Amino acid sequence: MAAGNVNPFNVSDSEEEAEQRQDGADTERSPSDEAQGHSLGPFSPPAYSDPAALLSSNRTSPSVDGIPASAAAVSGIGAETRVSLDAIAAQLLRDQYILTALELHTELLEAGRELPRLRDYFSNPGNFERQSGTPPACKEQGVGPGGPLTAQVQDVKRRKKDAHLRDRAGSISTLDSLDFARYSDDGNRESDERVAECEIASQERKNYKSSPETQEPIRPLEKRALNFLVNEYLLKNEYKLTSITFSDENDDQDFELWDDVGLNIPKPPDLLQLYRNCGNSQPLHRDNVDVAVSVDPSDLPGDYFTQEPVQQTDVIQQQQQQEVVQELEYQISLLNSEKQSLAEQIKKLQSDIQALQRNVSSEPTAGVKSTPSKENPKCDKPPLDNGQYLDIRGVTETDSSSDTTKTSTSTTIATDCTENSTTATQPHSKLKANGQQSKSSVQFDQPNRKLSPAFHQALLSFCRMSADSRLGSEVSRIADSEQSVMLMLGRCLPHIVPNVLLAKREELIPLILCTACLHPEPKERDQLLHILFNLIKRPDDEQRQMILTGCVAFAQHVGPTRVEAELLPQCWEQINHKYPERRLLVAEACGALAPYLPKEIRSSLVLSMLQQMLADDKADMVREAVVKSLGVIMGYIDDPDKYSQGFELMLLSLGDPSERVVSATHQVFIPAFAAWCTELGNLQSQLIPSLLTRIEKLLKQGEYGLDEHKLHMYLSALQSLIPSLFAVLLQNAPFTSRVKLQGDVPPIEVTRFPRPASPLQDVATIVGSREQLAVLLHLYDHQLQHEGTTGWDSLLWVVNQFLPQIIDIVGRINVTSSTCVHEFSRFFWRLCRTFGKIFTNTKVKPQFQEILRLSEENVDATAGNGILTKATVPIYATGVLTCYNQEEDRKLLVGFLEDVMTTLSLSHAPLDSLKASFVELGANPAYHELLLTVLWYGVVHTSALVRCTAARMFERVLRGMSEALIDKRVAPALITLCSGPEFSVRISTIPAFGTIMETVTQKELLERVKMQLASFLEDPQYQDQHSLHMEIIKTFGRVGPNAEPRFRDEFVLPHLHKLALCNNQQTVESKRIDIATQLFEAYSALSCCFISEELMVNHFLPGLRCLRTDMEQLSPEHEVILSSMIKECEIKVENKAIGEAQGSISIAASLVGEDAKTKFLSKMGQLTTSGAMLANVFQRKK
């Protein structure tokens, strides 16, 4: 302390005497008082009658109720001796009650009675600096007079001045209940906490009770309740990300419902309210008096302390009983914690004994013999943790000299046993040998002193070390071998994992896996693997990859037996987990672990698990992973009896409603299953025939409606099997024995094979390598071209059984189904591209040509040409003849289409097969020129039937064709057909002209088409052409809604009006009803378009009225609908006229009109033969 400072410990002799009296009083206290650590209160019987004794007590908490010593001194029970304020201040400073002294100093300042001792002490900054030494009163707490207290003192001064705390009782309660460490401004929380520990002994004991080492284990319901309150606090204070993470880590609890906690009590207050009320104890029912230091006790009534109510004695007794109960509960908690610690030590010792026994049993018989038991008969138990830990515990666990002697002796014996066992045990690895060598080489200098071991132990007990808790136990033992490291990790990891952020938990995977691999205890390994699979609540793709990588590494290290016993149960437990990401991890793990499992398990348990997930799981991504894992399983299974199960799994996967699952089936499962079938030898004998049989059965059942989805499913499976079928041909060919990898083999063309859906469908992958495939292809082409197929059974099966059966199936599908035609077309295209051009020209095309029998002799015959009307024609044209795009192939395709068009036209056969061919080819712009070449052949043909067919085919190829081609090639061809003498040819061009009006935007071309159509309607030579009028009305109804509005308003509606008016004059009833029916369809389609008022009045309504006149006589049910249409149109016109007269359009009238039109359109499809029913439908609701 600086020179000139006032020494606060320079007290008078009377004060020293008071201290001596207090020492005597302390020695007379009972043990129960010592245990409780506090007196019974200021109003208890006078155990400490001397106020000075009360002040000089060394107890940390002078009173129960938090009343400072100064107040207790003033309010002593009947004390007549008055103690000077300077003595009180000196005693407070001596015992380091700095805050109480500060409070006294502040009160005296307010009363105008400042003490020089306190003024000099608090005005000197040197009293609050950190010093190396500590006053005796605070040595146990480890807190000196300086440091963080300075800021607290200043903070207290500032707050007291600001708050103007004038009331003495309020000042006392406020000062004693404040946590000064919490309001410190210096940022040193550690020092703040130490100062707070110096304040009240009872608070120190409460803190000790609630410390992690001695705290009673939390109950499940308590944990759930606290979790709920913590989550509620985080949400209220905008800690949303922390709340999400906290919720993820407690996924078994619903944080939105308090009832989910399970406590049958109302929801408690929030965490903030509980915190604010935690320190407020229930006030005792007794009279209080405000006490101030400056008040003389003689000023109070003389009989004040004798006027206590009778009930106060009961209150005091009740308080004493409560204190006894608290003390007993505290001792119970200490005993429970000690019991738990001992149980953990017993468990550790048992595991160490087992580990030592395993090490001893693994020693070679020829090793060095050890005789520790003979030399030291007391060493009959292995040391703690197998002697592989450097134990630093035991120095703080002695209570008496005799116990210390025993501990020292046992420690010496344990050390000798450890050294002997270390010497006798052969090291099992270099790491262990190094660890033992370093351990035995460590030596410490021993002091040349003659102190007793008990004194040594007692002296070392003052070095504060915590080895009683779990963590302290782990820290106190340092592992020096890999086995002890594994034991330590196995114990610590379950406590580490929950405290790591979810986003970073994958960093623990190597540690968990290494420990799980090397840990000797099966139970601990199971726990670690359980932690691995539950490490992340909803792992993403990258995290799942890390976990799977670790599982594979674990499997490679431990072997199939432990994989089956330890990893598979973890998968099985989570097969029905509520989170799809966890089920996805299971599905992926089954495939990743397949190579490392016993073959019996692969084909039984794992296959059954995946089959169950494929059938039951609702998540698409899980079923997708299941299918991929099933493919991996098919690559490792070797039980022929599982073929039927694999086939059913293939059909189940193909029928899945998710495109992702079906795609995975084609990419992974089918190639793997086909590879297994190839090894079994039943790809051609069972798998492909089974699919063909199902297709044929489907066609037989589909006479009244084909299930196109199933047909697509089976046909797509056949298409995915083509690469495997071709690989079988190559591997079983006669030239297989001559295969040699040579450098002069020409490389494979890039376009030789279709693009595979996955690497597993690549023929090079199936065969082995691209170089080997190149050699096989070279020999394959040479064999087909020069040596033939004799003895080539696999190829002969394809030519003689597979192709004829599939071609026969093609002839039985519905040619009008564009989906079926497209599917089979793609199948034959992929088949021909995979098997090669030579195979296609020599094996595939001849079979089609033999069936189709296109020859000039049969042109005029109707017999034998029925096949030309079936789907065989479009599939052959689009699936076989388009495989190769060379000039000769294009000429062959053009010639085939020309022959089919000529044959069908001259035979008066249906044109559906030709239309299907043009539609399928027209979808590819590369074939537009080729199709126009075929059609031009029909335009210039001498037969009118062929020209009519060509005219109708133009309509099929116009959609998607460029306007330049339409202008240069299509329009001239149509006009050429119109210039012919046959009316039938001219009529056949009308649908094509209508399609041009619908799809083309070029004005010049539209005007040319408009002129041509006008000539059909206005030329007198066409007035009696009933079929022409029918075709024009039908075309107007089809293209009118999509055509240019100007063309619709200026051309379509006026001509429909004229045609309806002329139809009223028709005398032939059959023709009249035909025209009326077509007009009804056209007007129904055009009613959906926007029609101006002028057109509505001049053309649309008059045309409808004319049509209604026809329908009144010919079709009453149509007349009802027409009347409704006319009425709605008239309402529209009237509302519009009224709106214009008023200067605005009535919104309500517009809505009524729109609603009526909507009702009309919804009823159009409900036409029945009963006119009365239709009339009832269109009646207004009353």
XYZ file of N, CA, C and O in Angstrom, residues 42 128 144 168 195 200 215 273 296 457 467 491 505 511 520 534 611 626 630 668 678 759 900 966 986 1011 1037 1078 1088:
116
model
N -31.323 -12.615 14.174
C -31.047 -11.539 15.139
C -31.961 -11.576 16.336
O -31.661 -10.969 17.365
N -7.495 -0.605 -4.128
C -8.286 -1.459 -5.029
C -7.474 -1.942 -6.205
O -8.006 -2.306 -7.240
N -8.417 -11.015 -3.710
C -7.727 -9.944 -3.039
C -8.590 -8.719 -2.938
O -9.700 -8.656 -3.417
N -33.466 3.576 4.744
C -32.431 2.690 5.274
C -32.777 1.210 5.053
O -31.953 0.438 4.623
N -15.919 -12.526 -6.480
C -16.383 -11.532 -5.520
C -17.765 -11.889 -5.012
O -18.088 -11.774 -3.843
N -21.918 -13.977 0.436
C -22.846 -14.664 1.332
C -22.493 -16.134 1.367
O -22.395 -16.766 0.312
N -24.755 -32.288 -8.513
C -26.164 -32.087 -8.832
C -26.855 -33.417 -9.082
O -26.295 -34.317 -9.703
N -39.533 -14.487 -16.333
C -40.263 -14.280 -15.088
C -39.740 -15.188 -13.987
O -39.606 -14.778 -12.819
N -29.909 5.814 17.663
C -29.539 5.312 18.978
C -30.590 4.322 19.438
O -31.787 4.614 19.371
N 0.616 -35.835 2.053
C -0.708 -35.929 1.454
C -1.590 -34.771 1.905
O -2.345 -34.204 1.105
N -11.187 -34.590 -9.275
C -11.192 -35.906 -9.912
C -12.439 -36.693 -9.564
O -12.528 -37.874 -9.865
N -16.012 -43.536 -23.947
C -16.712 -42.919 -22.833
C -17.046 -41.460 -23.096
O -18.082 -40.963 -22.652
N -21.382 -31.680 -37.451
C -21.243 -32.991 -36.806
C -20.566 -34.018 -37.701
O -20.066 -35.017 -37.206
N -13.768 -39.857 -36.096
C -13.507 -40.208 -34.698
C -14.440 -41.326 -34.236
O -14.022 -42.283 -33.575
N -12.953 -52.386 -27.669
C -13.082 -53.824 -27.334
C -14.469 -54.226 -26.862
O -14.799 -55.412 -26.895
N -27.509 -41.716 -36.089
C -28.374 -40.661 -35.565
C -27.617 -39.356 -35.379
O -28.074 -38.473 -34.649
N -37.114 -54.740 -50.371
C -38.420 -55.019 -50.961
C -39.531 -54.383 -50.129
O -40.491 -53.813 -50.689
N -33.810 -47.094 -53.095
C -34.036 -48.528 -52.904
C -33.801 -49.282 -54.212
O -33.163 -50.347 -54.231
N -31.108 -52.112 -54.892
C -31.497 -53.423 -55.399
C -30.659 -53.812 -56.608
O -30.292 -54.979 -56.786
N -30.239 -48.627 -63.530
C -29.432 -49.450 -62.611
C -29.970 -50.874 -62.500
O -29.240 -51.843 -62.729
N -27.855 -63.229 -67.530
C -26.892 -63.716 -68.526
C -26.017 -64.805 -67.926
O -25.747 -65.830 -68.566
N -24.247 -45.721 -67.816
C -23.059 -46.515 -68.161
C -23.306 -48.019 -68.120
O -22.630 -48.767 -68.831
N -46.892 -47.589 -100.493
C -48.008 -47.754 -99.565
C -49.142 -46.803 -99.922
O -50.328 -47.181 -99.920
N -43.944 -24.190 -96.663
C -45.372 -24.144 -97.015
C -45.594 -23.235 -98.214
O -46.367 -23.554 -99.139
N -60.405 -31.676 -105.448
C -60.500 -30.305 -104.954
C -61.030 -30.289 -103.522
O -60.543 -29.530 -102.661
N -58.546 -16.542 -101.266
C -59.111 -16.481 -102.624
C -59.532 -17.869 -103.098
O -60.595 -18.035 -103.729
N -65.445 -24.725 -88.689
C -65.633 -24.996 -87.265
C -64.352 -25.418 -86.576
O -64.163 -25.166 -85.388
N -73.567 -29.931 -89.185
C -72.235 -29.322 -89.289
C -72.264 -27.855 -88.897
O -71.342 -27.352 -88.242
N -67.545 -19.283 -78.677
C -66.551 -18.989 -77.634
C -65.657 -17.816 -78.005
O -64.871 -17.358 -77.168
